[in-house]
Coordinates of N, CA and C in Angstrom, one line a residue:
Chain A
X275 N 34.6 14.3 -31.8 CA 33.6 14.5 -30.7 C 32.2 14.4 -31.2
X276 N 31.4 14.0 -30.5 CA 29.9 14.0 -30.9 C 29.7 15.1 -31.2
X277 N 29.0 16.0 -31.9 CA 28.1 16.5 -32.6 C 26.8 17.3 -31.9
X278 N 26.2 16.1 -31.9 CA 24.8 16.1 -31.2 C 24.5 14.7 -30.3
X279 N 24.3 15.3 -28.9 CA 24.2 14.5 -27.5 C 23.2 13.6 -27.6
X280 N 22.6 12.6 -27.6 CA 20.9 11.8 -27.5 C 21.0 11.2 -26.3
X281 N 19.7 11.2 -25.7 CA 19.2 10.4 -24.6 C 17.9 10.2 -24.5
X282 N 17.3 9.3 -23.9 CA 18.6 8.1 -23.4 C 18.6 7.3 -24.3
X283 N 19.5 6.5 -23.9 CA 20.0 5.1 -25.0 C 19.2 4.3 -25.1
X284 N 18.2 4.2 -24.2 CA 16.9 2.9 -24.1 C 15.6 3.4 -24.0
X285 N 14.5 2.8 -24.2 CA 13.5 3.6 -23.5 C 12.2 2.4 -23.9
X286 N 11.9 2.6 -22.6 CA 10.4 1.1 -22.7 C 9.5 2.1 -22.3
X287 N 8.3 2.1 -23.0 CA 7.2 3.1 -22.6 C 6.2 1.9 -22.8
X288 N 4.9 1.8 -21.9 CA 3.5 1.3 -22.1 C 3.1 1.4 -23.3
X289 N 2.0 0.9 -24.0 CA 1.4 1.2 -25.3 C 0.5 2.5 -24.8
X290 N 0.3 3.2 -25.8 CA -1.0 4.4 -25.2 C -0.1 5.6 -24.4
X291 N 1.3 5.0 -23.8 CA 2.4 6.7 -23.1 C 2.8 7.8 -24.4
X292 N 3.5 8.5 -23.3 CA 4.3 9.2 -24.0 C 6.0 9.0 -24.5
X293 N 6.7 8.6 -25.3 CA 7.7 8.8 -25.2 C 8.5 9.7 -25.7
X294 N 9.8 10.4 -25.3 CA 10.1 11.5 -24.8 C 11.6 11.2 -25.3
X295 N 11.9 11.6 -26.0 CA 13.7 11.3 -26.5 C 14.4 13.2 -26.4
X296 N 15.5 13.2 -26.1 CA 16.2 14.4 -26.0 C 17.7 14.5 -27.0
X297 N 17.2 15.3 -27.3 CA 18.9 16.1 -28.1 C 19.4 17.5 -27.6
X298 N 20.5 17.3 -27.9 CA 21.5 18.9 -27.4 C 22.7 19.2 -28.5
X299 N 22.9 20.1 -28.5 CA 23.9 20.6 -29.7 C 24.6 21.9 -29.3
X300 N 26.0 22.0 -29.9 CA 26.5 22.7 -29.4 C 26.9 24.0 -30.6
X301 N 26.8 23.2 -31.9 CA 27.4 23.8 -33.0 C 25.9 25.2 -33.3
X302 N 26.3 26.6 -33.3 CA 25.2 27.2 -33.6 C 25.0 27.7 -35.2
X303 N 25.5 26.8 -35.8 CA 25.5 26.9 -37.2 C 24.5 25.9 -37.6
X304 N 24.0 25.4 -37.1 CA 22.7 24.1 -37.2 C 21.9 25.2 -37.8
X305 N 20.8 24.2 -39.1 CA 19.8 25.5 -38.9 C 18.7 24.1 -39.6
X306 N 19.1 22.8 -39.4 CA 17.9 21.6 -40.0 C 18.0 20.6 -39.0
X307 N 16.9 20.5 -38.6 CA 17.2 19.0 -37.1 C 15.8 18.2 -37.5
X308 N 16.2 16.7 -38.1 CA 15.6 15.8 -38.7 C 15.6 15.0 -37.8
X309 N 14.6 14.2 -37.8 CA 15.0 12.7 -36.9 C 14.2 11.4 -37.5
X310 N 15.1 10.2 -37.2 CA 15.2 9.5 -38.8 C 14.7 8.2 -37.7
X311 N 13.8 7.5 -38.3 CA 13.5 5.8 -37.6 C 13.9 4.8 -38.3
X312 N 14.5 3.7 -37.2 CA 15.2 2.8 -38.3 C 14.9 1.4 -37.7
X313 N 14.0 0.6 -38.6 CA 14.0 -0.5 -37.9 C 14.7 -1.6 -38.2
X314 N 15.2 -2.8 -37.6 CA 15.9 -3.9 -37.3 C 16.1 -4.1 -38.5
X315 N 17.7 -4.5 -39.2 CA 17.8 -4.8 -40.5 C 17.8 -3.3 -41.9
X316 N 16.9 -2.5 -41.5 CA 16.7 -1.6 -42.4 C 17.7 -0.2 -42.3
X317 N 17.4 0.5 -43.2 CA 18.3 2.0 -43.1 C 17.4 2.7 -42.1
X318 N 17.6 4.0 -42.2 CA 16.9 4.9 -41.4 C 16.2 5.6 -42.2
X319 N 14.7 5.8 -41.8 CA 14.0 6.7 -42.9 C 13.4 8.0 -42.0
X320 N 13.8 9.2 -42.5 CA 13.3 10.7 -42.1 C 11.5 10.5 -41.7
X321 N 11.2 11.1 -40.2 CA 10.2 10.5 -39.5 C 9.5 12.2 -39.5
X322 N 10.6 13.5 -39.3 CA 9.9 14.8 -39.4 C 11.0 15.4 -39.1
X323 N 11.4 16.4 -39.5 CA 12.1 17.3 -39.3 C 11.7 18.9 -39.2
X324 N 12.8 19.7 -38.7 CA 12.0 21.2 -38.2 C 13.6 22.3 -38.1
X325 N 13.1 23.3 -38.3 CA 13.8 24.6 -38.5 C 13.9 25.7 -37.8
X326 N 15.0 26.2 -36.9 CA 14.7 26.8 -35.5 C 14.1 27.9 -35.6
X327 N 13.5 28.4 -37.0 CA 12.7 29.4 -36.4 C 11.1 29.2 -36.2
X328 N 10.7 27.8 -35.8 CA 9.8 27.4 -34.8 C 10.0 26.7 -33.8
X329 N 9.2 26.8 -33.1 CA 9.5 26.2 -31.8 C 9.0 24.6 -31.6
X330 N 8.0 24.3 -32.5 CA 7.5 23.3 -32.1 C 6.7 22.7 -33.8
X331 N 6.9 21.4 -33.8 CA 6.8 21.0 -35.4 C 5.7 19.5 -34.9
X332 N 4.5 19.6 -35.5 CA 3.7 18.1 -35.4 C 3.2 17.4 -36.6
X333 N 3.4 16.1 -36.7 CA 3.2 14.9 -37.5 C 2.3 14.0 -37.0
X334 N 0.8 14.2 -37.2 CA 0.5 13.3 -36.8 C 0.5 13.0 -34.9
X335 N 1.4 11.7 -34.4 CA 1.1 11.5 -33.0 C 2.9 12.2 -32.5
X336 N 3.7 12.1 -33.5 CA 5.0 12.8 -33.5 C 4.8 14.4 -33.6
X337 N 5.6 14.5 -32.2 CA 5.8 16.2 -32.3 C 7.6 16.7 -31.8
X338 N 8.1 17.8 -32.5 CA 9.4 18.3 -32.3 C 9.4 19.4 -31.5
X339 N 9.8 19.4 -30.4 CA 9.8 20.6 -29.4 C 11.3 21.2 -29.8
X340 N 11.8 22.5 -30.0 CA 13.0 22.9 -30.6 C 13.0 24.4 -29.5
X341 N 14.1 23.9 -28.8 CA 14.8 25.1 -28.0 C 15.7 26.4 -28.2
X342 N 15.9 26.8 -29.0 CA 16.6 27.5 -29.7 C 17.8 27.6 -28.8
X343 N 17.5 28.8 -27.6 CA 18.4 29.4 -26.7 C 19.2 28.6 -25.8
X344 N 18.1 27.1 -25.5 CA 19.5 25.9 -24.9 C 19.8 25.5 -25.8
X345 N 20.1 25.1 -27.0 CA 20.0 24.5 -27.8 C 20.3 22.7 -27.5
X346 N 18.7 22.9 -27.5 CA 18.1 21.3 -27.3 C 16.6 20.8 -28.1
X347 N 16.7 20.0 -28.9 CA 15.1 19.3 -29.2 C 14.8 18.3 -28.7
X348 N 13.6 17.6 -28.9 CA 13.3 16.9 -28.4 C 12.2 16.0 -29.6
X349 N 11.5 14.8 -29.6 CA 10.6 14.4 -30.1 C 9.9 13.8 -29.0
X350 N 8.6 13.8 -29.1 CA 7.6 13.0 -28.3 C 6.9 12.4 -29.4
X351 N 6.5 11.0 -28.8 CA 5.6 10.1 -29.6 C 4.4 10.1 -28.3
X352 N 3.3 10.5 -29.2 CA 2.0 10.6 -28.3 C 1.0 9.4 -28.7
X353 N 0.9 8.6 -27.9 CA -0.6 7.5 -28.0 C 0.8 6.2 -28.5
X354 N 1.7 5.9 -27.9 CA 2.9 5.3 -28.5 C 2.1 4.0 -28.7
X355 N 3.1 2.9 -30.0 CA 1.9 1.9 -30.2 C 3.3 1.0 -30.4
X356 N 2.9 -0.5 -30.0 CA 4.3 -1.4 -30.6 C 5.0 -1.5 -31.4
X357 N 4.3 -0.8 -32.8 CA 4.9 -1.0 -33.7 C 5.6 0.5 -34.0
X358 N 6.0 1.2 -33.0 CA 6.7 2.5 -33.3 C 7.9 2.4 -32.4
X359 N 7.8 0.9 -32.2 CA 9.0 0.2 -31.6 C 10.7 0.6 -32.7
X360 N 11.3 1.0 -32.6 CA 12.4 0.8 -33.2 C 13.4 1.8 -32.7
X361 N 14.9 2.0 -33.3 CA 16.0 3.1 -33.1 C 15.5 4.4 -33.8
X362 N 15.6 5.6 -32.6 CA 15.3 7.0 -33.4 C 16.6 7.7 -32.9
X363 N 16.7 8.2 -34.1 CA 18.0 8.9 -34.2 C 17.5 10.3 -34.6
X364 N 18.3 11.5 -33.6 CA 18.0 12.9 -34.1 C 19.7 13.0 -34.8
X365 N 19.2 14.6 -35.7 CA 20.9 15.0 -36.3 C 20.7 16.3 -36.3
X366 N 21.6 16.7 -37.0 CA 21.9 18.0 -37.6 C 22.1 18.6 -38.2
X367 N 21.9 19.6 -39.3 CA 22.9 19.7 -40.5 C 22.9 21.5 -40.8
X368 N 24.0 21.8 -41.2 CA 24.0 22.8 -41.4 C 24.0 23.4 -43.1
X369 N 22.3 24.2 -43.4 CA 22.3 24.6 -44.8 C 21.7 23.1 -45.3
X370 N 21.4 22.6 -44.5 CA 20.8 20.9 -45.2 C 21.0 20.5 -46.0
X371 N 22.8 20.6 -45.8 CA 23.5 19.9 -46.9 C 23.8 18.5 -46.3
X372 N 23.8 17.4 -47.1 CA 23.8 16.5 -46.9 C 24.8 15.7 -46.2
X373 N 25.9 16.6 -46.8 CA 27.2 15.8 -46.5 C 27.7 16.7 -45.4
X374 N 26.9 17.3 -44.6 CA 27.1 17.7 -43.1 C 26.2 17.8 -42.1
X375 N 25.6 15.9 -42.3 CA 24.5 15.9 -41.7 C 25.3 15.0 -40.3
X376 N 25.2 15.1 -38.8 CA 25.6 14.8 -37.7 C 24.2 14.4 -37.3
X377 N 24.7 12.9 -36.7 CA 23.9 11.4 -36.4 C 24.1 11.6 -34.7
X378 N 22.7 11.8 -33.8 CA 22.8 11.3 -32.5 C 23.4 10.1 -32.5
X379 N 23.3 9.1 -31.2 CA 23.7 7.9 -31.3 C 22.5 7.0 -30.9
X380 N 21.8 7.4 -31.1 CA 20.4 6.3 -30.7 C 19.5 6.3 -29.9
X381 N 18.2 6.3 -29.7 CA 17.4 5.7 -29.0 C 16.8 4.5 -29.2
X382 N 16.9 3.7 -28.6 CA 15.8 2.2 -28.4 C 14.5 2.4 -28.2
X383 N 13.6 2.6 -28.7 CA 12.5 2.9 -27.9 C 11.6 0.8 -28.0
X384 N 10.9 0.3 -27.1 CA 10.5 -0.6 -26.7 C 9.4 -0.2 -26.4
X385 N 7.9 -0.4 -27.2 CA 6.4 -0.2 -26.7 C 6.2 -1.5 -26.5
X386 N 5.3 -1.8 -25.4 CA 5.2 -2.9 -24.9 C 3.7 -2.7 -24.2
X387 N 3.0 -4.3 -24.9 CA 1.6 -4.0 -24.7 C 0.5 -3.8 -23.8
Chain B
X285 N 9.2 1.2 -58.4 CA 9.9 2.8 -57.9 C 11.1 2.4 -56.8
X286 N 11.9 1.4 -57.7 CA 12.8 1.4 -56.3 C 13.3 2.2 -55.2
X287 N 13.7 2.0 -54.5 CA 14.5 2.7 -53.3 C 16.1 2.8 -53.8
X288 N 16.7 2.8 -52.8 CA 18.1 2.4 -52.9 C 18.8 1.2 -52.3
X289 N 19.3 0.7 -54.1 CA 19.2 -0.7 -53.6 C 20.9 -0.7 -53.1
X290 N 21.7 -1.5 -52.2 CA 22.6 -2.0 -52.0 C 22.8 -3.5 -51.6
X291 N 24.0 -4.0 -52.5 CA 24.0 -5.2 -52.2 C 25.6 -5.2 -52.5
X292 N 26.3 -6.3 -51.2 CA 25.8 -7.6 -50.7 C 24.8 -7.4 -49.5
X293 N 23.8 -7.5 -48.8 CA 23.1 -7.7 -47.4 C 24.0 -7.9 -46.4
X294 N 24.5 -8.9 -46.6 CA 25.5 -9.8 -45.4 C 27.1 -9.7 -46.4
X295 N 28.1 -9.2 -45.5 CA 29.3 -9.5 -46.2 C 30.3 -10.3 -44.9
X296 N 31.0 -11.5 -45.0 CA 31.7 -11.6 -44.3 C 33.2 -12.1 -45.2
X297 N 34.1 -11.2 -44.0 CA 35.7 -11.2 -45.0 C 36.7 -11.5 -43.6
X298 N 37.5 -12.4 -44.1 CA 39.0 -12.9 -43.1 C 39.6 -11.4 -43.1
X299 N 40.2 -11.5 -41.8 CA 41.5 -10.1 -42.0 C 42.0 -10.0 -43.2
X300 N 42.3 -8.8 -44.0 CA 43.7 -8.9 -45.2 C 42.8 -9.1 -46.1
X301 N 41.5 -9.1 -46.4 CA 41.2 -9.5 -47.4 C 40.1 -8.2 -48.2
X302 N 39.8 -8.4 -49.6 CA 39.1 -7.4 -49.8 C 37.4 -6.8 -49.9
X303 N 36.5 -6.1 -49.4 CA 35.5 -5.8 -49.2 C 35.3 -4.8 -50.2
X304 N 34.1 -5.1 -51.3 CA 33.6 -4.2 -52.0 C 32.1 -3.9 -51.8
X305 N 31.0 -3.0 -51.9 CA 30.2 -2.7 -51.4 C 29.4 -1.9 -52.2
X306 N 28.3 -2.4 -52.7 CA 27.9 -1.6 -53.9 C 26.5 -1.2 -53.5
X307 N 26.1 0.2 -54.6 CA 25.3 0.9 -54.0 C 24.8 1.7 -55.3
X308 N 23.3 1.2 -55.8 CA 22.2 2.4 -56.8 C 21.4 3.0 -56.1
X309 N 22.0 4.1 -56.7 CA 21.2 5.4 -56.0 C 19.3 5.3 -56.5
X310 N 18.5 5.8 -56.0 CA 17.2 5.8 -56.3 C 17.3 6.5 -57.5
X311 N 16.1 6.0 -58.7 CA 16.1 6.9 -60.2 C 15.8 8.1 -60.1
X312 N 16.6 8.7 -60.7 CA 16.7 10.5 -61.0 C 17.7 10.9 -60.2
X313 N 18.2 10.1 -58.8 CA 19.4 10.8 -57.9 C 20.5 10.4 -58.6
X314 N 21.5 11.5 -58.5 CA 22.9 12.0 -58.7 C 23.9 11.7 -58.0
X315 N 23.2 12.0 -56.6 CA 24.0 12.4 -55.3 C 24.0 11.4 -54.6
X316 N 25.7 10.7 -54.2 CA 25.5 9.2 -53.7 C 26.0 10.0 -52.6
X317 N 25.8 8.8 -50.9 CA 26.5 9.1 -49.8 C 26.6 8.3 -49.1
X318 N 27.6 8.0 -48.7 CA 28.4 6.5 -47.7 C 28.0 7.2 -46.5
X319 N 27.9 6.6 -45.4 CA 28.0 6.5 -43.9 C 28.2 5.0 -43.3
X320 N 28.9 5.2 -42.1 CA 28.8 3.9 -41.7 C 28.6 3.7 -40.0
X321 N 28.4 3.2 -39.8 CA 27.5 2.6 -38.7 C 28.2 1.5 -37.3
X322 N 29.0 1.9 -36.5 CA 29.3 1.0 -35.7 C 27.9 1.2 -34.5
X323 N 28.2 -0.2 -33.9 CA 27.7 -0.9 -32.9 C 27.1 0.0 -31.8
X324 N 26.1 0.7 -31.7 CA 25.7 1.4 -30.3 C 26.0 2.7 -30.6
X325 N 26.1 3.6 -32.2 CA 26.3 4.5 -32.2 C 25.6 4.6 -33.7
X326 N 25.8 6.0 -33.3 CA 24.8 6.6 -34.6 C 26.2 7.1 -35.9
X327 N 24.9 6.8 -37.2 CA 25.9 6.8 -38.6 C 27.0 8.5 -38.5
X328 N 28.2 8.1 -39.1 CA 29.3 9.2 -39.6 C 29.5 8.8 -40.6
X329 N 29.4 9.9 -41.5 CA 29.6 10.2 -42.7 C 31.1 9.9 -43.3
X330 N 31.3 9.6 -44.2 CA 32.0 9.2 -44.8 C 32.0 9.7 -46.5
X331 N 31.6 9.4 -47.1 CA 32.0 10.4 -48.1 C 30.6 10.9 -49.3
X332 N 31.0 11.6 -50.4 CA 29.7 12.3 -50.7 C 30.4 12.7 -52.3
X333 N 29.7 12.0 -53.2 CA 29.9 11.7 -54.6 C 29.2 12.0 -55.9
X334 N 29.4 12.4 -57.1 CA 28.0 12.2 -57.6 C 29.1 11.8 -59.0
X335 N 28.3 11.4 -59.9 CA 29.6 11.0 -61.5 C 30.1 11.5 -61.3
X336 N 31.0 10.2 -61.4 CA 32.6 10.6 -61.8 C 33.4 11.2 -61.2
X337 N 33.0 11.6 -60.0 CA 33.4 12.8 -58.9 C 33.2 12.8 -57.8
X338 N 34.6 12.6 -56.6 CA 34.3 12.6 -55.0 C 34.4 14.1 -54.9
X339 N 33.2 14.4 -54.1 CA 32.9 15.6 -53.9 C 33.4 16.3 -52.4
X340 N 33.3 14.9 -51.6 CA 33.9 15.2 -50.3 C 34.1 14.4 -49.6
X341 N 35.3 13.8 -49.2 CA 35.7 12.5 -48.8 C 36.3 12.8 -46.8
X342 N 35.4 13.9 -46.8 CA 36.3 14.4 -45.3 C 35.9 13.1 -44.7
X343 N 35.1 12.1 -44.4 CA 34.9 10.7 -43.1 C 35.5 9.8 -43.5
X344 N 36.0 10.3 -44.6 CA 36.9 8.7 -44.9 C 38.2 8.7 -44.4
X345 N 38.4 6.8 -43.7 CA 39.8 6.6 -43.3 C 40.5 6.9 -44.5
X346 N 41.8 7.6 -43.9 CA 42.7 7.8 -44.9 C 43.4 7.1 -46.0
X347 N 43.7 5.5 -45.4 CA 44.3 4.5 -45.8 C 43.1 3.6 -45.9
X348 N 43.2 2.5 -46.6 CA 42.4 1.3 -47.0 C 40.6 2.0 -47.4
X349 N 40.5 2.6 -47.5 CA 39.0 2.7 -47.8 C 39.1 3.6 -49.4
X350 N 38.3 3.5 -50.1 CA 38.4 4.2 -51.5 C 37.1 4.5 -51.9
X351 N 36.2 4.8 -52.5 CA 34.9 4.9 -53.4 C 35.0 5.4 -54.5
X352 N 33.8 5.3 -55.4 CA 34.0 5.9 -56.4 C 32.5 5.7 -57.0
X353 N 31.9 6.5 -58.1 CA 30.6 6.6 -58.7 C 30.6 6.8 -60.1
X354 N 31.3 5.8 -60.6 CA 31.3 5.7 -62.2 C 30.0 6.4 -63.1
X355 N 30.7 6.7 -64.5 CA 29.5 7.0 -65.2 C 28.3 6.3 -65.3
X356 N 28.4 4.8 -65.6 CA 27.7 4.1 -65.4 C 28.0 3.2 -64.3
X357 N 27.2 2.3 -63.9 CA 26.7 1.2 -63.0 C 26.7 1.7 -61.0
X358 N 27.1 0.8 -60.7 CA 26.9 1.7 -59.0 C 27.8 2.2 -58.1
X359 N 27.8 2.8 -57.2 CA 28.7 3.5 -56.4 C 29.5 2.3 -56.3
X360 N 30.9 2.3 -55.6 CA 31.0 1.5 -55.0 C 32.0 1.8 -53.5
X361 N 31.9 1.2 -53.1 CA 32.8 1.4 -51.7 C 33.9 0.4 -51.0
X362 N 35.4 0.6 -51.4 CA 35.5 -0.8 -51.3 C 36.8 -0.5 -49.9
X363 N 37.1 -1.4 -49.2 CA 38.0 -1.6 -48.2 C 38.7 -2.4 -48.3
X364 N 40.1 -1.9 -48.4 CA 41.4 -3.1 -48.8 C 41.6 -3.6 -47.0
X365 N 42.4 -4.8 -47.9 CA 42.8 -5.1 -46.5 C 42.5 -5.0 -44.7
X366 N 40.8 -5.6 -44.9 CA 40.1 -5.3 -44.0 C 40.3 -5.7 -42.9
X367 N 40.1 -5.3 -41.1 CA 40.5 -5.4 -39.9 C 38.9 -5.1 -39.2
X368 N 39.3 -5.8 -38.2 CA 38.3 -6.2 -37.2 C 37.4 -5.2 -36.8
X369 N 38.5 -4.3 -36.7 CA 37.0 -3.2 -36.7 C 36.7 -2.1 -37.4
X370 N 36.5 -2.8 -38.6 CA 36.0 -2.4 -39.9 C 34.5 -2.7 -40.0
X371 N 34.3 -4.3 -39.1 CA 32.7 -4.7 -38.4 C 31.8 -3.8 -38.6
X372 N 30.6 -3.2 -39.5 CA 29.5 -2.4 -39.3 C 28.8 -2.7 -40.1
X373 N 27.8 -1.2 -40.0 CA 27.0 -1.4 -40.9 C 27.2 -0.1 -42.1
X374 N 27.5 -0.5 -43.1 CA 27.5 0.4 -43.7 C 26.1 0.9 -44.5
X375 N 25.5 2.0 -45.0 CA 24.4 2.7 -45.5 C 25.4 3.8 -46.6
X376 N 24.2 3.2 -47.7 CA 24.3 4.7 -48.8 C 23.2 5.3 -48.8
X377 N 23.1 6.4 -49.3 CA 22.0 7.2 -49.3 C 21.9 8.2 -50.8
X378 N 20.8 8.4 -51.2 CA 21.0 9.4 -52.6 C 20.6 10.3 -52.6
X379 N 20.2 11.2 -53.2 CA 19.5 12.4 -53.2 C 19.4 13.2 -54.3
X380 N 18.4 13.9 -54.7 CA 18.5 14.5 -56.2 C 19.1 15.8 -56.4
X381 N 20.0 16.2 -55.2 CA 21.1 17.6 -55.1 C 21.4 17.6 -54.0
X382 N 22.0 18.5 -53.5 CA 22.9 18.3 -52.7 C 22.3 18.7 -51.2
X383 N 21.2 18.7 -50.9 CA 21.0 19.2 -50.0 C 19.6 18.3 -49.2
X384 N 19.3 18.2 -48.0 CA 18.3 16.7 -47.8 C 17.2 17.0 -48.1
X385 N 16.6 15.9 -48.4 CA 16.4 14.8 -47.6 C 17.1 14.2 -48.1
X386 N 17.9 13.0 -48.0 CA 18.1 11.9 -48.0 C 17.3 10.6 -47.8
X387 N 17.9 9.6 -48.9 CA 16.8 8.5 -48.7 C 17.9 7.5 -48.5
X388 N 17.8 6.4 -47.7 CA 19.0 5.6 -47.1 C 18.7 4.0 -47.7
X389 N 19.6 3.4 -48.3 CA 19.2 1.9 -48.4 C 19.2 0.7 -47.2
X390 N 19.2 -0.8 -47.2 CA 19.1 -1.0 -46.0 C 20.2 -1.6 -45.7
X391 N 21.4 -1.2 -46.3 CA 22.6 -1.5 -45.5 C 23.3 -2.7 -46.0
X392 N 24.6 -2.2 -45.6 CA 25.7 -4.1 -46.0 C 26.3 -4.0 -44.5
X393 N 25.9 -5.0 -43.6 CA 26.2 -5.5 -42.4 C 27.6 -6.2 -42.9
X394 N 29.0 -5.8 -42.8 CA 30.2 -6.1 -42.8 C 30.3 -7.0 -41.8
X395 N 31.0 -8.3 -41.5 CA 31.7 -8.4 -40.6 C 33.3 -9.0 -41.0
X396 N 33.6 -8.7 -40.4 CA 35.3 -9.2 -40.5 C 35.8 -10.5 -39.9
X397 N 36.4 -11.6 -39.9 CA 36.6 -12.4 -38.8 C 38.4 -12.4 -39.1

């Protein structure tokens, strides 16, 4: 069974929007939620990650909104730009061990000029 | 300051035939880790190694798939008797203990025909 839920699967945003990717999780033994960007051809590389005893984590134009009590996060990309075009994947891990790290299944994001 | 290199890039193999898959961990990491990658979904873990020693092979198919991380030279990951939907992408990843971040190479795009 999935792990951790992502949506949505696609996502075309304006240059200059917001976009808005969602996660959910069921397991409450989570206690590391990363989200990794991967562009065409390449692996995934760790974009920011966050720890639920905050609520809200920022990078720059990347920010992690983290819900503890639904257990849902989220990332927003603020001032979005073409080249932040690619697959973002949120996960999971519990104890941030590696080898129990749980992969959403994708977002597409599409900035378009 | 390499990354993590994996090669072959492109692997293509007939049914029945065998798929090896090799993988250097970035310098100073220990800690190798397979995942693999089908079509429209996010990576599952597969197994988690460091010398000389599978440390945790819970994602791996039971049959035809094997790894291993010699004293010397690179992981490897190999799949006997490959089938159609064996098709992916596979990713290693290293890390200098056991716990993340992870750093991801860019993958061996399997296909099978």
């Amino acid at each position: 069974q999935q792990q951790v839920k992502q949506s949505p699967q696609s996502l075309i945003v304006q240059k200059g929007g917001i976009s808005i990717i969602n996660c959910a999780y069921e397991n409450t033994a989570f206690d590391y939620f990363p989200w990794y960007q991967q562009f065409p051809g390449k692996g995934p590389a760790l974009l920011i990650a966050i720890r639920p005893d905050v609520s809200e984590k920022k990078e720059g134009r990347f920010t992690i909104s983290f819900n503890k009590s639904a257990k849902q996060f989220s990332l927003h990309i603020m001032d979005s730009q073409p080249g932040d075009s690619a697959t973002y994947f949120c996960a999971a891990s519990v104890d941030s061990w590696a080898n129990n790290l749980f992969f959403g299944t994708g977002t597409r994001l599409t900035v378009i000029p | 300051n390499a990354g993590v290199m994996q090669n072959p890039r492109h692997l293509v193999r007939r049914r029945g035939q065998e798929a090896r898959l090799r993988c250097s961990p970035m310098k100073g990491h220990s800690h190798v880790y397979w995942y693999r990658q089908l079509p429209e979904e996010g990576l599952k873990f597969m197994v988690y190694l460091q010398k000389e020693n599978i440390i945790d092979e819970s994602g791996m198919p039971k049959e035809r798939f094997s790894a291993e991380f010699p004293k010397e030279g690179p992981s490897i990951l190999r799949i006997q008797q490959v089938v159609r939907g064996d098709s992916a992408a596979y990713f290693c990843a290293s890390s200098s203990d056991r716990v993340l971040p992870l750093h991801f190479g860019n993958g061996t795009r399997l296909t099978v025909t």
